[in-house]
Coordinates of C-alpha atoms in Angstrom, one line a residue:
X1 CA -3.8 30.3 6.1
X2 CA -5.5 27.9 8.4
X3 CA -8.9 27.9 9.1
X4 CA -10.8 26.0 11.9
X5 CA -13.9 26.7 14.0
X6 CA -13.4 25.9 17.6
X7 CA -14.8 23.3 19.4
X8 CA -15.8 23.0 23.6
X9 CA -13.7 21.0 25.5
X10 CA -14.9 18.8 28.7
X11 CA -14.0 21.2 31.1
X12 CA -12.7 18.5 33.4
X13 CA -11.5 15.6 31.4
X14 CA -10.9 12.1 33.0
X15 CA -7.7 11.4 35.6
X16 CA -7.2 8.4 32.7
X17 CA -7.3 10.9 29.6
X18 CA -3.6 11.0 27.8
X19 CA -2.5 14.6 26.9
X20 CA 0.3 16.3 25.4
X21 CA 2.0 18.3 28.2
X22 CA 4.8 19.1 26.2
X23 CA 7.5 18.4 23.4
X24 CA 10.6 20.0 22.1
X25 CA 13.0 19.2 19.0
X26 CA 16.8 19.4 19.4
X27 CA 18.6 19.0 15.4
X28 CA 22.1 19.2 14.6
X29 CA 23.8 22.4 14.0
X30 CA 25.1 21.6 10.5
X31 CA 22.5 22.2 8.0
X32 CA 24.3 20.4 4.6
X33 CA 22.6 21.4 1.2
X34 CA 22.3 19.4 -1.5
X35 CA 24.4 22.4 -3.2
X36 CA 27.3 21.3 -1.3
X37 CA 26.7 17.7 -1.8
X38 CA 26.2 18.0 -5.5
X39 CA 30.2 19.8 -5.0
X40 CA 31.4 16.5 -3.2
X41 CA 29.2 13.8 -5.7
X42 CA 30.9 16.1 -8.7
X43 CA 27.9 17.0 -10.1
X44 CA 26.1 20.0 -11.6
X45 CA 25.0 22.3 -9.0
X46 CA 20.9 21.7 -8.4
X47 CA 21.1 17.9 -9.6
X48 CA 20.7 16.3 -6.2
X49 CA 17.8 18.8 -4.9
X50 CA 16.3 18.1 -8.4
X51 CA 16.4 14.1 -7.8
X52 CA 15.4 13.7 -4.8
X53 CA 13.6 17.2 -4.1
X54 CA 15.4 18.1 -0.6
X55 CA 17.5 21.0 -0.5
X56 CA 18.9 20.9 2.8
X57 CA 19.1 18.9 5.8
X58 CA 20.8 18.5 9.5
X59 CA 23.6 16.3 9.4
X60 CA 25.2 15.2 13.0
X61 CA 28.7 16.4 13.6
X62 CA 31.3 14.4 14.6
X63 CA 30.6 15.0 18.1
X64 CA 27.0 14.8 18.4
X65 CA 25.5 11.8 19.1
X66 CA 21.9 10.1 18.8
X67 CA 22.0 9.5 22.9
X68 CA 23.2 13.2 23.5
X69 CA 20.3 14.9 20.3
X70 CA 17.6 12.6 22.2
X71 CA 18.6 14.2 25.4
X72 CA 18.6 17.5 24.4
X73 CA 15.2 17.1 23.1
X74 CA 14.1 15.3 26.3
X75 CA 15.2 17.9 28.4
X76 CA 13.2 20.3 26.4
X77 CA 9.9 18.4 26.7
X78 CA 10.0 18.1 30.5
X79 CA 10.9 21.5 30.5
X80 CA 7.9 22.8 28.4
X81 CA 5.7 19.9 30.5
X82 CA 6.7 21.9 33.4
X83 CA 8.0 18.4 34.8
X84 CA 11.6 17.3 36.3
X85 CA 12.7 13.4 35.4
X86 CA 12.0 12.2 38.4
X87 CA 8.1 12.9 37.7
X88 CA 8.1 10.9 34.8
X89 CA 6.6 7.2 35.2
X90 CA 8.0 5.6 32.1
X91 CA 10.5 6.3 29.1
X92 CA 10.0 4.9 25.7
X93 CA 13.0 5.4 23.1
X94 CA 12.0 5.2 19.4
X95 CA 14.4 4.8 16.4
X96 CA 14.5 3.0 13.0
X97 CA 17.9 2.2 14.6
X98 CA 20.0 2.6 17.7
X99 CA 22.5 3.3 19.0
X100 CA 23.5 -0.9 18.8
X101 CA 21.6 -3.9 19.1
X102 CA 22.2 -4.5 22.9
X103 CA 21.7 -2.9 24.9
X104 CA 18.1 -1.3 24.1
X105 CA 19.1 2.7 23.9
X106 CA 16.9 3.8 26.0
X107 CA 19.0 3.2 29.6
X108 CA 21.3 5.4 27.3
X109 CA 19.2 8.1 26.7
X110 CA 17.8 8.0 30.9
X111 CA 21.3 7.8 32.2
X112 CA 21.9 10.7 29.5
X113 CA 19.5 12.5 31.6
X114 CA 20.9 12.1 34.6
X115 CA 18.4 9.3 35.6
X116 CA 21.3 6.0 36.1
X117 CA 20.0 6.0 39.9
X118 CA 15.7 6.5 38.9
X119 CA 14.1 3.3 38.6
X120 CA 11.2 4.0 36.6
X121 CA 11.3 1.5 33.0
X122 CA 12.9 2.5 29.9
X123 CA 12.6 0.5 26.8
X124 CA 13.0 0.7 22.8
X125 CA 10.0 0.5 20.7
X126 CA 10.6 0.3 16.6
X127 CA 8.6 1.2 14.0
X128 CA 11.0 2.9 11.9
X129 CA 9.5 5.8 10.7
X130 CA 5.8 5.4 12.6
X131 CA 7.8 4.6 16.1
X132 CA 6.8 8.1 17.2
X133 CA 3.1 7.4 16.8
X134 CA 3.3 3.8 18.0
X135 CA 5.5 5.5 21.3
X136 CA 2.2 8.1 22.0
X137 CA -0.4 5.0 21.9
X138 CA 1.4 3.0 24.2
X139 CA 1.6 6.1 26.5
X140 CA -1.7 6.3 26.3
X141 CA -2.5 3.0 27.0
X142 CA -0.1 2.9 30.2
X143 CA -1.9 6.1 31.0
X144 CA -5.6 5.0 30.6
X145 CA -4.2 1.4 32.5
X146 CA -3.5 3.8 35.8
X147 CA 0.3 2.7 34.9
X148 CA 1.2 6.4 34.4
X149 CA 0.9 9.3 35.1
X150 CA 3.8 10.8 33.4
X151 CA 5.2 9.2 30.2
X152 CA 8.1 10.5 28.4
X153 CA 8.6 9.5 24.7
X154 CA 11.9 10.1 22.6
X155 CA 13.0 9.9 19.6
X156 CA 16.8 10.7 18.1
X157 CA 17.8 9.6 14.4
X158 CA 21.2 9.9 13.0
X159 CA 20.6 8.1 9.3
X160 CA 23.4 9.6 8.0
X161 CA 25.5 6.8 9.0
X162 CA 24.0 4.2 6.6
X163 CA 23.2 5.9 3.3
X164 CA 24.0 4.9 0.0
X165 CA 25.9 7.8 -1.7
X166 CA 28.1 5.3 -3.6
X167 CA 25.1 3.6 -5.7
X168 CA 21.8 5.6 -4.9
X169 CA 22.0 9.4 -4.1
X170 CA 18.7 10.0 -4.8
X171 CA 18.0 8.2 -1.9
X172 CA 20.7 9.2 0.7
X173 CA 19.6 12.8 -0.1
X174 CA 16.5 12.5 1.3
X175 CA 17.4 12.0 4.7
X176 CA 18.5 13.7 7.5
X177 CA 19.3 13.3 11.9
X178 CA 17.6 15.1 14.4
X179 CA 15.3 14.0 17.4
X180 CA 12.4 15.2 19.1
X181 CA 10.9 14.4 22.6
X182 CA 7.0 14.9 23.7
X183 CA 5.9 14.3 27.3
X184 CA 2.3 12.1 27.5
X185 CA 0.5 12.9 31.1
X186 CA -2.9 12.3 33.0
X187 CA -5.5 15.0 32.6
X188 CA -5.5 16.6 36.0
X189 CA -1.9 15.5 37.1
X190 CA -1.3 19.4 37.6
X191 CA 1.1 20.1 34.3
X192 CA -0.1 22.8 31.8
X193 CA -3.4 21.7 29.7
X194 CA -2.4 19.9 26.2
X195 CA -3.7 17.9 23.2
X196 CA -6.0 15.6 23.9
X197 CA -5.1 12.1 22.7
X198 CA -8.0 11.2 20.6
X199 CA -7.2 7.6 19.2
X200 CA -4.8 5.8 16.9
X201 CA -5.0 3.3 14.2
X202 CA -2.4 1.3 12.6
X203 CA -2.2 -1.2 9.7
X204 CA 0.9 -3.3 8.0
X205 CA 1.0 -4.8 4.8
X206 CA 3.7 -7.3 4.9
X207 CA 4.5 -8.1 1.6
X208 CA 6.5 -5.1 1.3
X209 CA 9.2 -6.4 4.3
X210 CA 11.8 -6.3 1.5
X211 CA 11.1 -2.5 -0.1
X212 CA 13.2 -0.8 2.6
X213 CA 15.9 -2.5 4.5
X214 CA 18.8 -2.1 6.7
X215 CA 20.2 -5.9 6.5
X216 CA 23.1 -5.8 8.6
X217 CA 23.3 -5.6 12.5
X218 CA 20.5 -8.7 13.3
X219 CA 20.6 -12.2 12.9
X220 CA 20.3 -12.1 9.1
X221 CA 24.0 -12.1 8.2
X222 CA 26.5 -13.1 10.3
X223 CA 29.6 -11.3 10.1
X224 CA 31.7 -13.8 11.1
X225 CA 31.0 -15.7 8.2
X226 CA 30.5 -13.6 5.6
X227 CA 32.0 -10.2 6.7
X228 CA 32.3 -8.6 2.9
X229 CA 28.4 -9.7 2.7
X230 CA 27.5 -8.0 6.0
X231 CA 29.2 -4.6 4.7
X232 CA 27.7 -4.7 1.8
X233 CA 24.4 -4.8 3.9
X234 CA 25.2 -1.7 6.1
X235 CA 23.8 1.0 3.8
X236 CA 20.0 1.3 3.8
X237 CA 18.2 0.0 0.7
X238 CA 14.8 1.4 -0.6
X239 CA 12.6 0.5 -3.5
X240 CA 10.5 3.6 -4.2
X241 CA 8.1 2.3 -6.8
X242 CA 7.5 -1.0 -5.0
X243 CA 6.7 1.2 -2.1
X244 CA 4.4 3.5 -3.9
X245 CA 2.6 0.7 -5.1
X246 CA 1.9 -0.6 -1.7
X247 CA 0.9 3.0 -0.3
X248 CA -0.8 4.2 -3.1
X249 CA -3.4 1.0 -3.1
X250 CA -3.6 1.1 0.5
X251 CA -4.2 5.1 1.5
X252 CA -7.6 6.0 0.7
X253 CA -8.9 3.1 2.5
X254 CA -6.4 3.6 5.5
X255 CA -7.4 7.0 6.1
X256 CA -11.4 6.1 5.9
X257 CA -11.0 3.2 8.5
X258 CA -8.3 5.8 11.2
X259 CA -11.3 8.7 10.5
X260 CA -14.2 6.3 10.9
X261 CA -12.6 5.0 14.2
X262 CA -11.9 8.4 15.5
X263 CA -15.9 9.5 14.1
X264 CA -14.4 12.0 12.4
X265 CA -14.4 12.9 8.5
X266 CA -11.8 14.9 6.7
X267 CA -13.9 17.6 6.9
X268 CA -13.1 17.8 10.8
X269 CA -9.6 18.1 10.2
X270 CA -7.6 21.8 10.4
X271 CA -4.3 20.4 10.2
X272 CA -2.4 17.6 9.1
X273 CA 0.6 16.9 9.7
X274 CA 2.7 14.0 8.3
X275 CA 6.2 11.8 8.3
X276 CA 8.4 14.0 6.1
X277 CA 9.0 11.0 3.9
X278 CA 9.8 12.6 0.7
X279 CA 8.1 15.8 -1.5
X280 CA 6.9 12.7 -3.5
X281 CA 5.1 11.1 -0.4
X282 CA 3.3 14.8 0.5
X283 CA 2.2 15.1 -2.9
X284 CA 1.5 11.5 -2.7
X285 CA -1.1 12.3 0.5
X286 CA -2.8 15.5 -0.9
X287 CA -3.8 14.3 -3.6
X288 CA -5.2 10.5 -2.7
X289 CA -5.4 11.8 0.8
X290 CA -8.3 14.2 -0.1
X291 CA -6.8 17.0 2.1
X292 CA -6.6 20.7 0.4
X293 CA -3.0 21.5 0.0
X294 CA -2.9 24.4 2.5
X295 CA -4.3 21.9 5.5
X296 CA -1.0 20.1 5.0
X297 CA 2.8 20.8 6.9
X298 CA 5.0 20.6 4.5
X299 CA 9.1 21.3 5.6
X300 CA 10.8 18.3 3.7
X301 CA 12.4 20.4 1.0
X302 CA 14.5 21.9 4.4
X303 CA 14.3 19.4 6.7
X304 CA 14.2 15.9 4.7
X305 CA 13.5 13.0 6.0
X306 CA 13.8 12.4 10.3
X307 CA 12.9 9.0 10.4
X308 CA 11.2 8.4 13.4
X309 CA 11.9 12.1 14.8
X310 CA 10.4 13.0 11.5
X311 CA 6.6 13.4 12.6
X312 CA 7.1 14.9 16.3
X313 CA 9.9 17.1 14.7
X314 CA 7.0 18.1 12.1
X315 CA 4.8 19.0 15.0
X316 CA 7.4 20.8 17.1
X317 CA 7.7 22.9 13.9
X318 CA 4.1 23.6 13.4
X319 CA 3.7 24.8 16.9
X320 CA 6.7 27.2 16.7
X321 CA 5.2 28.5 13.3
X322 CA 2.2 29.1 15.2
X323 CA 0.1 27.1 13.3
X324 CA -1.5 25.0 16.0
X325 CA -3.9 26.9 18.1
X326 CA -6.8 26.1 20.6
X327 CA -10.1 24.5 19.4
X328 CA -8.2 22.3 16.5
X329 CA -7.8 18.8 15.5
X330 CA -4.6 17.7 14.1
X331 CA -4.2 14.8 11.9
X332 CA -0.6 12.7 12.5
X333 CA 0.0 10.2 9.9
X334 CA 3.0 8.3 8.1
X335 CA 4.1 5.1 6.2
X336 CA 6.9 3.5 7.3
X337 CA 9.1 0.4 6.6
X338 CA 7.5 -3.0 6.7
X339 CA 5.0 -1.7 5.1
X340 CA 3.0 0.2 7.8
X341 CA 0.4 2.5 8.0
X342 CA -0.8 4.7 11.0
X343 CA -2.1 7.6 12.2
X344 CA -3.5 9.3 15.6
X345 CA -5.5 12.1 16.4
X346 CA -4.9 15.1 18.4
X347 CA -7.5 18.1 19.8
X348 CA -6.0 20.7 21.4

C-alpha cells in the first residue's frame, strides 16, 4: 500500500541528534460504539456514527484514570527504549487538560511511575491537541542544548468527562480517552536506533481563541460567584465551521512553509500521519493537503478523537500495522485549539 524508496542514513549521527527510542500506547478497555450510544441518546440506530462519522471509541472506566493510562503508556515507552526511569533526564506531561489545575500532572504521572524519590524535572506543557508535537521539539531542543540525554514525553486524555451530550452530540461523539508515551534520546546514548527528529514548525492564528473552549477550571469564572455559570462552562464547546474556516485558509500555506523549512516537498513524504480530529478534518487534509489518499493514517472512524494522545497514539498504531519501515519519512501534523497549526518531521 505504501510505497517509498530508501534513503542513506549518517552512519554515526551527532551525540546532540534527538531520536525516537521508543513509544507505546495504553487505551481504555471499554470500546463504546456509537450503536450503543445512539440506544442511550434514544435515537435510531447509525444516527450518531452518521453525524459525527465515529463509530467507536475508548471510554475510561470508572477506575481508570488519566495518571494511571499515562503510566501505562510510559512504562511501555521505556520498555521499548530499552531504558529504566531512572535513565531518563526530563518528563514532559501533555494534555488539553489535567488531572486539576494545581498541581501540574506531571509529578502525578512520575510518582505514578515509581519516581517520588528521582529528582530529574517534570512539568506540563499544553497545546491541546498539538501538545504531543510541541512535547517532542522541546525534547529536542533539551537534547541538542546537552540538557538531555533521555527525555520522556506523555501524554493521557480522558475527554469524556466534559462532553456535551445534553446540547451537541455530534460533537461529544467524536471523542475519545487514551494516552500514549514516546521516549526522545541522544544519538549514540546506547538505546536501540530510532527516528530521526528532522524539525518542527508551528503557527497560531489567534482569532479563533473562542471556536473551541473549555471555560471553566481557570480564572475566567469564578465559581464562587457565579457557580450555575461555572457549570454551565464545564462541557467543552466547539464551533466547527468557524474552525474550518480558519484551517481551511491557513493549510496550504502551513504545510509549504513546515516542508520548505524541513527542504522537503510533498513528494518526499511516504507517510503521513495526522491528529485524529474528525473524518471531516482527514478529508479536510487530503484534499487541500495535496497528499494521495493512501499516504494518509486514517483510524478515526475506530478510534475518534485522542486529543493530545491522538497523534502519538496514531503513530503507535501505524508502527503495529507495520506501516513504518526503514528508509521513510513520516509527516506529523494537527490543528488544535487556539487556533494552531504544527507539524514535525520524522526519518526513520
Amino acid at each position: 500500500m505504501f510505497t517509498h524508496t530508501k534513503r542513506l542514513r549518517p552512519a554515526v549521527l551527532p551525540a546532540t541528534s534527538p531520536v525516537l527510542s521508543g513509544f507505546c500506547l495504553a487505551l481504555p478497555e471499554r470500546l463504546v460504539t456509537s450503536a450503543e450510544i445512539d440506544l442511550r441518546l434514544g435515537k435510531p440506530e447509525g444516527w450518531l456514527e452518521g453525524a459525527c462519522g465515529v463509530a467507536s471509541r475508548p471510554v475510561a472506566g470508572a477506575n481508570e484514570t488519566q495518571e494511571g493510562l499515562g503510566a501505562a503508556a510510559a512504562r511501555g515507552a521505556l520498555l521499548d527504549a530499552g531504558l529504566q526511569l531512572d535513565d531518563v533526564s526530563l518528563m514532559l506531561f501533555g494534555a488539553a487538560v489535567g488531572r486539576q489545575p494545581i498541581p501540574a500532572t506531571a509529578p502525578l504521572i512520575k510518582r505514578e511511575l515509581g519516581g517520588g524519590k528521582l529528582n530529574f524535572p517534570a512539568y506540563d506543557v499544553n497545546a491541546t491537541c498539538l501538545s504531543a508535537l510541541v512535547g517532542l521539539d522541546l525534547a529536542a531542543l533539551n537534547i541538542a542544548a546537552g540538557r538531555a540525554r533521555h527525555v520522556l514525553v506523555v501524554t493521557s486524555e480522558i475527554a469524556s468527562r466534559a462532553l456535551p451530550w445534553a446540547d451537541a452530540p455530534e460533537t461529544a461523539g467524536l471523542f475519545g480517552d487514551g494516552a500514549a508515551a514516546f521516549v526522545v534520546s541522544a544519538a549514540g546514548t546506547g538505546q536501540k536506533s530510532g527516528a530521526r527528529f528532522g524539525g518542527f514548525y508551528m503557527e497560531t492564528f489567534a482569532d479563533g481563541y473562542d471556536a473551541c473552549t473549555l471555560a471553566a477550571g481557570g480564572t475566567g469564572i469564578d465559581f464562587h460567584a457565579d457557580p450555575d455559570a461555572f457549570a454551565r462552562s464545564a462541557y467543552f464547546r466547539m464551533d466547527g465551521k468557524a474552525l474550518y474556516r480558519i484551517t481551511a485558509a491557513a493549510l496550504t500555506g502551513f504545510l509549504d512553509r513546515l516542508l520548505g523549512r524541513s527542504g522537503l516537498a510533498r513528494k518526499d513524504i511516504d507517510l503521513v500521519v495526522p491528529h485524529q480530529a474528525s473524518p471531516h478534518a482527514l478529508t479536510h487534509i487530503v484534499r487541500r493537503g495535496g497528499f494521495p489518499a493512501a499516504l494518509v493514517f486514517d483510524r478515526v472512524r475506530t478510534i475518534g478523537n485522542l486529543v493530545a494522545a491522538s497523534i502519538p497514539t496514531a503513530l503507535c498504531m501505524a508502527r503495529a500495522e507495520g506501516l513504518i519501515r526503514p528508509g521513510m519519512r513520516i509527516l506529523l501534523i494537527g490543528t488544535s485549539a487556539g487556533v494552531s497549526l504544527a507539524g514535525a518531521v520524522l526519518e526513520t
